[in-house]
Structures are given as structure tokens and as C-alpha cells.
Coordinates of C-alpha atoms in Angstrom, one line a residue:
M16 CA -69.6 52.7 69.1
L17 CA -67.3 51.4 71.8
L18 CA -67.2 54.3 74.3
P19 CA -70.7 53.9 75.9
W20 CA -70.0 50.2 76.4
L21 CA -66.9 51.1 78.5
L22 CA -68.2 54.2 80.3
L23 CA -71.1 52.5 82.0
P24 CA -69.2 49.6 83.6
C25 CA -66.3 51.9 84.5
G26 CA -68.7 54.0 86.4
L27 CA -70.2 51.0 88.2
I28 CA -66.7 49.8 89.1
L29 CA -65.9 53.2 90.7
L30 CA -69.2 53.1 92.7
P31 CA -67.7 51.4 95.8
M32 CA -65.1 54.2 96.0
V33 CA -67.8 56.8 96.0
L34 CA -70.4 55.1 98.2
T35 CA -68.2 54.3 101.2
T36 CA -71.3 53.6 103.3
A37 CA -73.3 51.8 100.7
T38 CA -75.9 49.3 101.9
A39 CA -76.5 45.8 100.5
E40 CA -79.7 47.1 98.7
V41 CA -77.5 49.6 96.7
F42 CA -75.3 46.7 95.5
L43 CA -78.4 44.6 94.6
A44 CA -79.5 47.5 92.4
V45 CA -76.2 47.6 90.5
P46 CA -76.8 44.6 88.2
V47 CA -80.3 45.9 87.4
V48 CA -78.8 49.3 86.5
Q49 CA -76.1 47.7 84.4
L50 CA -78.6 45.5 82.5
I51 CA -81.0 48.3 81.7
G52 CA -78.1 50.6 80.7
L53 CA -76.6 48.0 78.4
M54 CA -80.0 47.5 76.7
L55 CA -80.3 51.2 76.2
I56 CA -76.8 51.5 74.8
W57 CA -77.5 48.5 72.4
N58 CA -80.7 50.2 71.3
R59 CA -79.0 53.6 70.7
W60 CA -75.6 52.7 69.4
G61 CA -75.6 49.0 68.6
L62 CA -72.9 46.5 69.2
P63 CA -69.2 47.3 68.8
K64 CA -68.0 46.7 65.3
N65 CA -65.0 44.4 65.5
W66 CA -63.9 41.5 67.6
W67 CA -61.3 43.3 69.8
S68 CA -63.8 46.0 70.8
I69 CA -66.4 43.3 71.6
A70 CA -63.8 41.5 73.7
L71 CA -62.8 44.7 75.5
A72 CA -66.4 45.6 76.2
T73 CA -67.1 42.1 77.5
A74 CA -64.1 42.1 79.8
V75 CA -64.9 45.5 81.3
N76 CA -68.6 44.7 81.9
S77 CA -67.6 41.3 83.4
A78 CA -65.3 43.3 85.7
A79 CA -68.2 45.4 86.8
V80 CA -70.3 42.4 87.6
A81 CA -67.4 40.8 89.5
T82 CA -66.9 44.1 91.5
T83 CA -70.6 44.0 92.5
V84 CA -70.3 40.5 93.7
L85 CA -67.1 41.2 95.7
C86 CA -68.7 44.3 97.2
W87 CA -71.7 42.2 98.3
F88 CA -69.3 39.8 100.1
G89 CA -67.1 42.6 101.5
L90 CA -64.1 41.5 99.4
Y91 CA -63.8 44.5 97.1
R92 CA -60.8 46.1 98.8
Y93 CA -59.1 42.8 99.5
S94 CA -59.4 41.7 95.8
F95 CA -58.2 45.0 94.6
L96 CA -55.1 44.8 96.8
L97 CA -54.6 41.2 95.9
I98 CA -54.6 42.1 92.2
A99 CA -52.2 44.9 93.0
G100 CA -49.9 42.5 94.8
I101 CA -50.0 40.1 91.8
T102 CA -49.3 42.9 89.5
L103 CA -46.3 44.1 91.6
R104 CA -44.8 40.6 91.5
M105 CA -45.4 40.1 87.8
S106 CA -44.1 43.6 87.0
I107 CA -40.8 42.9 88.8
T108 CA -40.5 39.5 87.2
V109 CA -41.2 40.9 83.7
G110 CA -38.8 43.8 84.3
V111 CA -35.9 41.4 85.3
L112 CA -36.6 39.0 82.5
S113 CA -36.9 41.9 80.0
C114 CA -33.5 43.3 81.1
A115 CA -31.9 39.9 80.7
G116 CA -33.7 39.4 77.3
V117 CA -32.6 42.8 76.0
L118 CA -29.0 42.2 77.0
L119 CA -29.0 38.8 75.1
L120 CA -30.7 40.5 72.1
L121 CA -28.2 43.3 72.1
C122 CA -25.3 40.9 72.3
E123 CA -26.7 38.9 69.4
T124 CA -27.2 42.1 67.3
I125 CA -23.6 43.1 67.9
R126 CA -22.4 39.6 67.0
R127 CA -24.4 39.8 63.7
G128 CA -23.1 43.3 63.0
K129 CA -26.4 44.7 61.8
L130 CA -29.5 46.1 63.5
R131 CA -32.3 44.8 61.2
W132 CA -31.5 41.1 61.2
R133 CA -35.2 40.5 62.0
P134 CA -38.0 43.0 61.2
W135 CA -39.0 43.3 64.9
V136 CA -35.5 43.7 66.3
P137 CA -35.2 47.5 66.1
G138 CA -38.5 48.2 67.8
L139 CA -38.0 45.6 70.5
L140 CA -34.5 47.0 71.2
R141 CA -35.8 50.5 71.6
T142 CA -38.5 49.4 74.1
G143 CA -36.0 47.1 75.8
V144 CA -33.4 49.8 76.2
A145 CA -36.0 52.0 77.8
V146 CA -36.8 49.2 80.3
L147 CA -33.1 48.5 80.8
V148 CA -32.7 52.2 81.9
A149 CA -35.9 52.4 83.8
V150 CA -35.4 49.4 86.0
P151 CA -32.1 50.4 87.6
I152 CA -33.4 53.9 88.1
L153 CA -36.5 52.6 89.9
E154 CA -34.5 50.1 92.0
G155 CA -31.9 52.7 92.8
T156 CA -34.5 55.2 93.9
A157 CA -36.2 52.5 96.0
W158 CA -32.9 51.5 97.6
I159 CA -32.2 55.2 98.6
I160 CA -35.7 55.4 100.1
E161 CA -35.1 52.2 101.9
Q162 CA -31.8 53.3 103.3
S163 CA -33.5 56.4 104.7
K164 CA -35.3 54.1 107.1
F165 CA -32.0 53.1 108.6
Q166 CA -30.9 56.6 109.5
P167 CA -28.3 56.6 112.3
L168 CA -29.9 56.8 115.8
P169 CA -29.9 60.3 117.3
M170 CA -27.0 60.3 119.8
P171 CA -26.2 62.9 122.4
G172 CA -23.8 65.7 121.5
T173 CA -20.7 66.6 123.4
L174 CA -20.9 65.7 127.1
S175 CA -19.0 67.2 129.9
S176 CA -16.6 64.9 131.8
A177 CA -17.4 63.8 135.4
A178 CA -15.3 65.2 138.3
E179 CA -11.8 63.9 138.8
N180 CA -12.8 61.9 141.9
E181 CA -16.0 60.5 140.4
I182 CA -16.4 57.3 138.5
H183 CA -19.5 57.3 136.4
I184 CA -21.0 53.9 135.2
A185 CA -24.0 53.8 132.9
A186 CA -26.1 50.8 132.0
V187 CA -28.5 50.5 129.1
G188 CA -30.7 47.7 128.0
G189 CA -33.9 45.9 128.9
S190 CA -35.1 44.1 132.1
T191 CA -32.0 42.0 132.7
M192 CA -29.7 45.0 132.8
L193 CA -32.2 46.8 134.9
G194 CA -32.0 43.9 137.5
F195 CA -35.5 42.6 137.1
P196 CA -37.2 41.4 139.3
Y197 CA -34.7 42.6 142.0
E198 CA -34.6 46.2 141.0
P199 CA -33.7 48.7 142.4
H200 CA -31.7 46.5 144.9
Y201 CA -29.5 44.4 142.6
S202 CA -28.3 44.2 139.0
I203 CA -25.2 43.5 136.9
G204 CA -24.3 47.2 137.3
H205 CA -24.6 47.0 141.1
V206 CA -22.0 44.2 141.2
L207 CA -19.6 46.3 139.1
T208 CA -20.0 49.4 141.2
W209 CA -19.8 47.4 144.4
Q210 CA -16.4 46.2 143.4
L211 CA -15.2 49.5 142.1
R212 CA -16.1 51.3 145.3
Q213 CA -13.7 48.9 147.1
M214 CA -11.0 49.3 144.5
Y215 CA -11.3 53.1 144.5
P216 CA -12.3 54.0 148.1
E217 CA -11.3 57.7 147.6
H218 CA -13.7 58.1 144.6
K219 CA -17.4 58.4 144.3
V220 CA -18.7 55.6 142.1
R221 CA -22.0 56.4 140.6
L222 CA -24.3 54.0 138.7
E223 CA -26.8 55.5 136.3
N224 CA -29.1 52.7 135.1
L225 CA -31.1 53.8 132.1
S226 CA -32.5 50.3 131.3
V227 CA -36.2 49.8 130.8
T228 CA -38.2 46.6 131.1
G229 CA -39.1 45.4 127.6
A230 CA -37.0 47.9 125.8
N231 CA -35.3 46.8 122.5
L232 CA -32.0 48.2 121.5
E233 CA -33.4 51.2 119.7
Q234 CA -35.4 52.2 122.8
A235 CA -32.5 51.5 125.1
L236 CA -30.1 53.6 123.1
A237 CA -32.7 56.4 123.0
R238 CA -32.2 56.8 126.7
L239 CA -28.6 58.0 126.1
G240 CA -30.1 61.4 125.6
D241 CA -30.7 61.5 129.4
F242 CA -27.0 61.8 130.1
K243 CA -25.9 65.0 131.7
Q244 CA -22.3 64.0 132.0
K245 CA -20.0 61.6 130.0
P246 CA -19.8 58.2 131.7
D247 CA -16.5 56.4 132.1
M248 CA -18.1 53.2 130.9
I249 CA -21.4 52.1 129.5
L250 CA -22.7 48.5 130.0
V251 CA -25.0 47.1 127.4
Y252 CA -27.1 44.0 127.5
S253 CA -29.3 43.5 124.5
G254 CA -30.9 40.8 122.3
H255 CA -33.9 39.3 124.1
N256 CA -36.5 42.0 123.3
Q257 CA -35.7 42.6 119.6
F258 CA -38.4 40.2 118.3
F259 CA -41.4 41.7 120.1
H260 CA -41.1 45.2 118.8
R261 CA -42.8 46.3 115.6
L262 CA -45.1 43.3 115.9
E263 CA -47.4 44.7 113.3
E264 CA -44.5 44.4 110.8
L265 CA -44.2 40.7 111.6
D266 CA -47.9 40.1 111.5
L267 CA -48.4 41.8 108.2
A268 CA -45.5 40.0 106.5
R269 CA -46.5 36.6 107.9
K270 CA -50.2 36.8 106.9
T271 CA -49.6 38.2 103.4
S272 CA -46.4 36.4 102.4
W273 CA -46.2 34.3 99.2
G274 CA -43.5 32.1 100.7
T275 CA -40.5 31.3 98.4
I276 CA -41.8 33.7 95.7
D277 CA -41.5 36.6 98.1
D278 CA -38.0 35.4 99.3
W279 CA -36.9 35.9 95.7
M280 CA -38.9 39.1 95.2
S281 CA -37.2 40.6 98.3
L282 CA -34.0 41.0 96.3
S283 CA -35.8 43.9 94.7
A284 CA -35.8 47.2 96.6
V285 CA -39.0 48.2 94.9
F286 CA -40.7 45.1 96.3
R287 CA -39.3 45.7 99.8
I288 CA -40.7 49.2 99.8
T289 CA -44.1 48.6 98.1
N290 CA -45.1 45.2 99.4
P291 CA -45.4 46.2 103.1
L292 CA -47.7 49.0 102.2
L293 CA -50.0 46.7 100.3
A294 CA -49.7 44.1 103.1
Q295 CA -50.8 46.7 105.6
Q296 CA -53.9 47.6 103.6
M297 CA -54.7 43.9 103.1
M298 CA -54.5 43.2 106.9
V299 CA -57.1 45.9 107.5
T300 CA -59.5 43.9 105.3
T301 CA -59.0 40.6 107.1
T302 CA -59.7 39.5 110.7
K303 CA -59.2 35.7 110.5
P304 CA -58.4 34.5 114.0
E305 CA -55.3 32.5 114.6
D306 CA -55.5 28.8 115.6
Q307 CA -53.5 28.5 118.8
R308 CA -52.0 25.0 118.7
L309 CA -48.7 23.2 119.1
C310 CA -47.6 24.2 115.6
G311 CA -48.2 27.3 113.6
A312 CA -47.0 29.1 110.5
G313 CA -43.7 30.9 110.5
I314 CA -43.8 34.1 112.3
C315 CA -42.5 36.0 109.3
P316 CA -40.7 35.4 106.0
P317 CA -36.9 35.0 106.1
H318 CA -36.2 38.2 104.2
L319 CA -37.9 40.3 106.9
L320 CA -36.0 38.5 109.6
K321 CA -32.8 39.5 107.8
T322 CA -34.0 43.1 107.5
R323 CA -34.7 43.2 111.2
L324 CA -31.3 41.7 112.0
R325 CA -29.6 44.2 109.8
R326 CA -31.4 47.0 111.6
Y327 CA -30.2 45.7 114.9
I328 CA -26.6 45.4 113.7
R329 CA -26.7 48.9 112.3
Q330 CA -28.0 50.3 115.5
L331 CA -25.1 48.6 117.4
N332 CA -22.6 50.0 114.9
D333 CA -24.0 53.5 115.3
F334 CA -23.7 53.3 119.1
F335 CA -20.2 51.8 119.1
R336 CA -19.1 54.5 116.6
W337 CA -20.6 57.3 118.8
A338 CA -18.9 55.8 122.0
K339 CA -15.6 55.7 120.3
E340 CA -15.9 59.3 119.0
N341 CA -16.6 60.4 122.5
D342 CA -13.9 58.3 124.2
I343 CA -16.4 56.2 126.2
T344 CA -15.6 52.6 127.0
V345 CA -18.3 50.1 126.3
V346 CA -18.7 46.6 127.7
F347 CA -21.2 44.6 125.6
C348 CA -23.0 41.7 127.3
S349 CA -24.5 39.1 125.0
P350 CA -27.8 37.7 126.2
A351 CA -28.4 34.3 127.9
A352 CA -31.5 32.4 128.9
G353 CA -32.6 29.1 130.4
E354 CA -32.8 26.2 128.0
S355 CA -33.2 22.8 129.8
D356 CA -36.5 23.5 131.6
F357 CA -38.2 26.3 129.6
E358 CA -40.2 25.0 126.7
P359 CA -40.5 26.8 123.3
N360 CA -43.8 28.6 122.7
L361 CA -44.7 27.7 119.2
S362 CA -43.3 25.1 116.7
L363 CA -43.2 25.5 113.0
G364 CA -45.9 23.7 111.0
D365 CA -48.5 24.2 108.3
P366 CA -51.9 24.8 109.9
D367 CA -53.6 24.1 106.6
D368 CA -52.3 20.5 106.6
A369 CA -54.7 19.1 109.2
A370 CA -53.6 15.5 108.8
T371 CA -49.9 16.3 109.4
M372 CA -50.7 18.6 112.3
E373 CA -52.8 15.9 113.9
A374 CA -50.0 13.3 113.5
I375 CA -47.5 15.7 115.1
E376 CA -49.7 16.4 118.1
Q377 CA -50.4 12.6 118.6
Q378 CA -46.6 12.0 118.5
W379 CA -46.1 14.8 121.0
L380 CA -48.7 13.4 123.4
A381 CA -47.1 10.0 123.1
V382 CA -43.7 11.4 124.0
R383 CA -45.0 13.3 127.0
Q384 CA -46.7 10.2 128.3
M385 CA -43.5 8.2 128.0
Q386 CA -41.6 11.0 129.8
Q387 CA -44.1 10.9 132.6
N388 CA -43.5 7.2 132.9
S389 CA -39.7 7.8 132.8
E390 CA -39.4 5.8 129.6
W391 CA -36.6 8.1 128.4
T392 CA -35.0 5.8 125.8
T393 CA -38.3 5.0 124.1
A394 CA -39.3 8.7 124.2
L395 CA -36.0 9.7 122.7
H396 CA -36.4 7.2 119.8
L397 CA -39.9 8.6 119.1
C398 CA -38.5 12.2 119.2
S399 CA -35.8 11.2 116.7
D400 CA -38.3 9.6 114.4
A401 CA -40.5 12.7 114.5
L402 CA -37.5 15.0 113.9
Q403 CA -36.5 13.0 110.8
K404 CA -39.9 13.8 109.3
H405 CA -40.3 17.2 110.8
P406 CA -36.9 18.6 111.6
N407 CA -38.1 22.1 112.3
V408 CA -40.6 21.3 115.1
A409 CA -39.0 23.0 118.2
E410 CA -41.1 21.0 120.6
F411 CA -39.6 17.7 119.6
H412 CA -36.1 19.2 120.0
F413 CA -36.9 20.3 123.5
R414 CA -38.4 16.9 124.5
A415 CA -35.4 15.1 123.0
G416 CA -33.1 17.4 125.1
E417 CA -35.0 16.4 128.2
C418 CA -34.6 12.7 127.3
C419 CA -30.8 13.2 126.7
I420 CA -30.4 14.8 130.1
N421 CA -32.0 11.8 131.8
L422 CA -29.9 9.4 129.7
D423 CA -26.7 11.3 130.7
Q424 CA -26.0 12.7 127.2
P425 CA -25.4 16.4 128.0
D426 CA -23.8 17.3 124.7
N427 CA -26.7 16.0 122.7
A428 CA -29.1 17.7 125.1
Q429 CA -27.5 21.1 124.7
S430 CA -27.7 20.8 120.9
H431 CA -31.4 19.9 121.0
F432 CA -32.1 22.8 123.5
E433 CA -30.3 25.3 121.2
N434 CA -32.4 24.1 118.3
A435 CA -35.6 24.5 120.3
I436 CA -34.8 28.1 121.1
N437 CA -33.8 29.0 117.5
L438 CA -36.8 27.3 116.0
D439 CA -39.3 28.8 118.4
Q440 CA -41.8 30.7 116.2
F441 CA -42.8 33.0 119.1
P442 CA -39.4 33.5 120.9
I443 CA -39.1 35.4 124.1
R444 CA -35.4 34.4 124.4
A445 CA -32.6 35.8 122.2
L446 CA -31.9 33.8 119.0
D447 CA -28.4 32.8 118.2
S448 CA -28.5 35.1 115.2
Y449 CA -28.9 38.1 117.4
R450 CA -26.4 37.0 120.0
E451 CA -23.7 36.1 117.5
S452 CA -24.3 39.2 115.3
G453 CA -24.0 41.4 118.4
L454 CA -20.8 39.8 119.4
R455 CA -19.3 40.1 115.9
A456 CA -20.3 43.8 115.7
A457 CA -18.8 44.5 119.1
R458 CA -15.5 42.8 118.3
R459 CA -15.2 44.5 114.9
A460 CA -15.6 47.8 116.8
G461 CA -13.0 46.9 119.3
V462 CA -15.5 46.7 122.1
T463 CA -15.0 44.6 125.2
V464 CA -17.5 41.7 125.3
V465 CA -18.8 39.4 128.0
E466 CA -20.4 36.3 126.8
T467 CA -22.9 35.8 129.6
E468 CA -24.0 32.4 128.3
D469 CA -20.4 31.1 128.7
V470 CA -20.1 32.7 132.1
I471 CA -23.1 30.8 133.4
R472 CA -22.2 27.5 131.6
R473 CA -18.9 27.5 133.5
H474 CA -20.8 27.2 136.7
A475 CA -23.6 24.8 135.5
E476 CA -23.7 21.1 135.8
H477 CA -22.9 19.6 132.4
G478 CA -22.9 23.2 131.1
L479 CA -26.7 23.3 130.8
L480 CA -28.6 26.5 131.5
S481 CA -31.5 25.7 133.9
R482 CA -33.9 27.0 136.5
K483 CA -30.9 26.9 138.9
F484 CA -29.7 30.1 137.2
F485 CA -32.9 31.7 135.7
L486 CA -36.1 32.6 137.5
D487 CA -38.5 32.4 134.6
G488 CA -36.4 31.1 131.7
V489 CA -35.2 34.6 130.7
H490 CA -34.2 36.7 133.8
P491 CA -31.1 35.6 135.8
N492 CA -31.6 35.0 139.5
L493 CA -29.3 36.5 142.2
R494 CA -26.6 33.9 141.7
S495 CA -26.4 34.4 137.9
T496 CA -26.5 38.2 138.3
Y497 CA -23.6 38.0 140.7
L498 CA -21.6 35.8 138.3
I499 CA -22.3 38.0 135.3
G500 CA -21.4 41.1 137.3
R501 CA -18.1 39.6 138.5
S502 CA -17.3 38.7 134.9
V503 CA -18.2 42.3 133.8
T504 CA -15.9 43.6 136.5
D505 CA -13.0 41.5 135.2
A506 CA -13.7 42.7 131.6
A507 CA -14.0 46.3 132.7
L508 CA -10.5 46.2 134.4
T509 CA -8.9 45.1 131.1
T510 CA -10.0 48.4 129.5
T511 CA -8.6 51.9 129.8
A512 CA -11.8 53.4 131.3
F513 CA -10.4 54.0 134.8
L514 CA -6.8 55.0 134.0
R515 CA -7.4 58.6 134.9
H516 CA -8.3 57.4 138.4
G517 CA -5.1 55.6 139.0
E518 CA -4.3 51.9 139.8
P519 CA -7.2 50.0 141.4
G520 CA -6.7 48.4 144.8
S521 CA -7.8 44.9 145.7
P522 CA -11.4 44.5 147.0
S523 CA -11.7 43.1 150.5
R524 CA -15.2 41.8 150.0
M525 CA -15.9 39.6 146.9
S526 CA -18.0 36.6 147.8
F527 CA -21.7 36.2 146.9
V528 CA -22.7 36.2 150.5
E529 CA -20.9 39.5 151.1
S530 CA -22.6 40.9 148.0
M531 CA -26.0 40.0 149.4
Q532 CA -25.2 41.5 152.7
D533 CA -23.9 44.8 151.3
H534 CA -26.9 45.2 149.1
D535 CA -29.4 44.4 151.9
I536 CA -30.9 41.4 150.0
G537 CA -33.3 39.7 152.4
A538 CA -36.7 38.1 152.7
E539 CA -38.7 41.2 151.6
V540 CA -36.7 41.6 148.4
L541 CA -37.0 38.0 147.6
A542 CA -40.7 37.9 148.3
K543 CA -41.3 40.9 146.0
A544 CA -39.2 39.3 143.3
Y545 CA -41.0 36.0 143.5
E546 CA -44.4 37.7 143.3
T547 CA -43.2 39.5 140.2
T548 CA -41.9 36.2 138.7
E549 CA -45.3 34.6 139.4
D550 CA -47.0 37.3 137.2
V551 CA -44.4 36.9 134.5
L552 CA -44.8 33.1 134.3
K553 CA -48.6 33.5 134.2
R554 CA -48.2 35.8 131.2
Y555 CA -45.7 33.4 129.6
S556 CA -48.3 30.6 130.0
D557 CA -50.5 32.5 127.6
F558 CA -47.9 31.9 124.9
R559 CA -48.4 28.1 125.3
P560 CA -52.2 27.9 125.4
F561 CA -52.1 24.2 124.4
D562 CA -50.0 23.3 127.3
P563 CA -49.5 26.0 130.0
D564 CA -49.2 23.5 133.0
R565 CA -45.5 23.7 133.6
R566 CA -45.4 27.5 133.7
L567 CA -48.5 27.7 135.8
K568 CA -47.1 25.2 138.3
E569 CA -43.9 27.2 138.6
A570 CA -45.9 30.4 139.1
A571 CA -47.8 28.7 141.9
E572 CA -44.5 27.6 143.5
Y573 CA -43.2 31.2 143.4
A574 CA -46.5 32.5 144.9
K575 CA -46.2 30.0 147.7
L576 CA -42.6 30.9 148.4
A577 CA -43.5 34.7 148.4
A578 CA -46.3 34.1 150.9
Q579 CA -44.1 32.0 153.2
L580 CA -41.4 34.6 153.2
R581 CA -43.8 37.4 154.0
N582 CA -45.3 35.3 156.8
Q583 CA -41.8 34.5 158.1
D584 CA -42.7 30.8 157.8
I585 CA -39.3 30.3 156.0
E586 CA -36.1 32.2 155.7
P587 CA -34.2 32.8 152.4
G588 CA -32.5 29.5 151.5
D589 CA -34.7 27.2 153.7
T590 CA -36.9 25.7 151.0
G591 CA -36.6 28.2 148.2
I592 CA -34.7 27.8 144.9
E593 CA -32.1 30.3 145.8
S594 CA -30.2 31.2 149.0
I595 CA -28.5 34.4 149.9
D596 CA -26.0 32.7 152.3
E597 CA -24.7 29.9 150.1
E598 CA -21.1 29.7 148.9
V599 CA -20.9 30.6 145.2
Q600 CA -17.5 29.9 143.7
Y601 CA -16.9 32.4 140.9
L602 CA -14.9 30.9 138.0
N603 CA -13.4 33.5 135.6
A604 CA -12.5 32.8 132.0
D605 CA -9.2 31.3 133.0
G606 CA -10.3 29.0 135.6

């Protein structure tokens, strides 16, 4: 009799689900219980009668033994979820292949003109047609569920217009649009409103800055609900903070990804819905620490990066559509960041390949030593050799860029720096994919754009974005903020946002020095900004635990400047990296 041989091991397999707080002694008793139970079953009912029942009983009892062992080592849930993950992938693969096979079989049956050209054809066709119907239904249902995750962002309803003599400017985004670390004294929006107040002296020009430090686009747009009146114009600066939200989503996918297999599996909506749920449960069962080195595994699989990028584009499209429906002008600013003196955080590599990782680190140390000795040509050759073998190592691109600068090869340097940013596996600067997608979405919607990277490059030596324009590699300094703000002003005046207020006059004060004076930027503001920048760079140094020296050194420099400014040992512009009384020539897009 087969049934008793199956019931006993099935009960033992379910034991871990019942005994959620079972001790090791309980699991030690399980094999004893199983052995005694099997002996009693053998004595009472004998062995199963045929080979397939013996095989089934053996498999189920072996599973019970394996479950006991896994529970002993604490791997029961992980193994169950791993089997579920394998089953999911196999089911999708079998389903796709079955559909293709059935279509071929159906075509061959039609060609032959008869159903029973082999004895097994009718039965296989019936089963295959059921699969052929079921797979599209399942995939379609999963696709609908997936789309529900991309519901349009909740936007404000009808807003009342501002008074006739009031110009209302709104700004949304993260820390850069907020004016960090100079807020609330100076920002891109401040420059625009400063100019508008001179162009429309009879009007009240009001800036409502809803930006939040660290906010991604979704969080930034959620602040639109705070509007009490319809703004004439909304400034948007977005792209840097997209990566560091929903980190659990990235962590789950990275640690449970099957590489290329999952890239193919991601074409299935069923997989895209189900696999993250399994991955989340698997992550609960594992606590393996990460090895913080020069190189590490990819932060997440390509299909998830594409999903997150699509989410960003859809949110932009929702916002642009809402603004158009409410007759609100939008100026979209693409993000910019330092490149020539801000290192990538983590390069791509295989932590399990110890020999290769060791070789990469040795090459990196050799390059650094050569750079310290100003052996730029030799260092560049070594970087080039390393990149031929490991083209995705961001660190070598950055080092090659530094060599190119010192060898007067700015174009090559810029190419390497861009690669270093886009290959960074722990990016705190906007990737090209987000910047370019944002610009395309804005242009498709007819939105006015300001390419802030191009604005700053026009004023940079050799067109390279450096510490001369960014405080900490991400946030623009006063000079860059002024340049971007002037460019935003030029872009704003090409729109119809201010037509109801009449023709603008010519501003009498336009220079950078006048902007600093009118916004009361002095030693106290700079000291506070430098202290904040010190904290930021210290935090950024944690992202490069293998080599934090450059960022810690810069943090110390800012701390020293802040202290000297507060003690009145120096004045702005004396020995600092920026001055509030220098002549900054603004170059617009035409010149």
C-alpha cells in the first residue's frame, strides 16, 4: 500500500511550517521518528507493489530527509524559495517552447490535411492548444497588474490664477534646485526671480521653492499638491537622485539575479511580477555581508534599470501633460555634475573571481603611483592596457581621463570621464540615460529645456566640469548657480509665460557681483555652506572605503576655510575656491 509511505514523509516535510520556533533537538528527533515510522509501515503494510510506487515513495522520503538537513542548517526557507525560483523560470521556458511547438505542430497538421497522422498528435494538440490559450491570458493579466504600478502621479486639481500684478515662479526638484548648500539665500530660482523683478518692477515676483534635498522626481512632483495658486512657470531640475530611491528594489534584484537568464526572462510579465516577490523573501533568509573593494558586482540587472528608467520617463510625461492641461509653462533643467576631479564610487567586477580582482587592484595601485610621480604617459598606457581587458572598470576610465588632462588631450579626457560616470555601480551623479531621456521627454512635450551641462561647459577650460564649478562633485557652487540661473532666465523669456504681464524691461543689474550683493552673500553664508559641504564629502568618502583620501582631504580643506571665514582670518575670495567679487562673464547659447 503506497499511501502510508507518502503520508509520513509529507507530514515531516510540513513540520518546519508548523514548528516555527523549533529547536535543534526537535530536528534531531525527526530522522529517528521517520525511521521508526517506516519500519512500522513496512511491518503493517509491506513495501509498495510496483516500481513507480517504490520510486515515488523513495523520492518523497528522501525529500523529508533533505528537509530535515536544510532545517538543521537554517536553509529550509531559502531552499524552498530557490526551488520556486527555478520552477518559475522553467515554467516560463516550457510555456514559451510549448507555444512554439504547438504552432509548428498545428502548421504541419494543416499541411498534411488530417488530424491523426501520428497516434499522439490529437492528444498533444488538445493539451498544446490549452497551453497556447493559457499563456497569453496569464501574460496579459500580469501585464495589466504591472501597468497598475505605473499609475499616473496624483496631480493637483484646478488652481486659481495669481493676481494680475503678481508673477508666481515655482521650483521643484532635489538639493540643486533648492540651492544646497546656500539655501535659503541663493538658488537657480533666485537668479530668475532677481532678473524678473528688474524686468517687471511694477509686479510682485514670488518664488515658491518646493524642492527637497534628496528627493527623486516622484517625491518632488508630490509637492505640487502644496500649490494654492497656479504658478506662471515651474522650474524642474531632476535626475541625480533617481538611483538612490527604492534601494531595496535594487538590492533584491542584484543579490538574486541569474544574470543573462533573467535578462531573457524579463520579457515575460509573469516573471517581472513574480520574481521580485520571491527575491524579497530570499533576501530575508540571507545576510551575507558585501565585500567593499575597488570592484563589485553590478548594482542591479539591466532589465530592472530599464524598468526604473521607464518609470522616470512616465512620471515626467504625466507632469508635462498636467502642466499643459493647466496652461502652466515648464522649464526643464537637465542635471550636471563634476567629472574631472570626482572619482567613481564602485567599478564593475566579479567579486568571486579573486585572481582577476587582485590583478585589477594591482594595476590600479601601479597607475596611482605613476600619477603621483607625474608619469602621465606611462600611466595612460597602463590604463589603456587595463581597459582593453576590463573595459567596464570605471576607475581606469577616470584615471585615464586624469592622464589625458595632463597630456593636453581634453577630448579624450572628457570621453573617459563620461564613461567613468556611466559605469559607476554606485552612482551619486545622474547617468546619461536619465539626462538624455529627460531631455527627449521634455522636447516631445514641447517643454523648454536648459541643458545645464552645456551651460557650464561653455565657461569651463577645455569644456571639462571640475571643482571650479561644483563644491562636492554634485552641487553647483555660486558661480555655476548664477550661470545656470541666467540661462534659465534666457529660456524663460522665450516662452509665453509672462505675456499677460506685458513686455519685460531691461534689467539694470546683471553681473555675478551684483547678484551676490543683492542676495547678501557674504562670509557667514559661505562659512555655513562650506561646513555643510564638509559633511557631504565625509559621507561621500564612505562610498569609497578602499580609497577615501581625496574626499576626506577636500572635506578638511572646506572645514579650514569655514573656520577662517568665521574667525575673519580671510575674506571671501582671499584664499578660497570661490569669490563673490570676481568678474564672471556669462555666455549664452549664441555666444
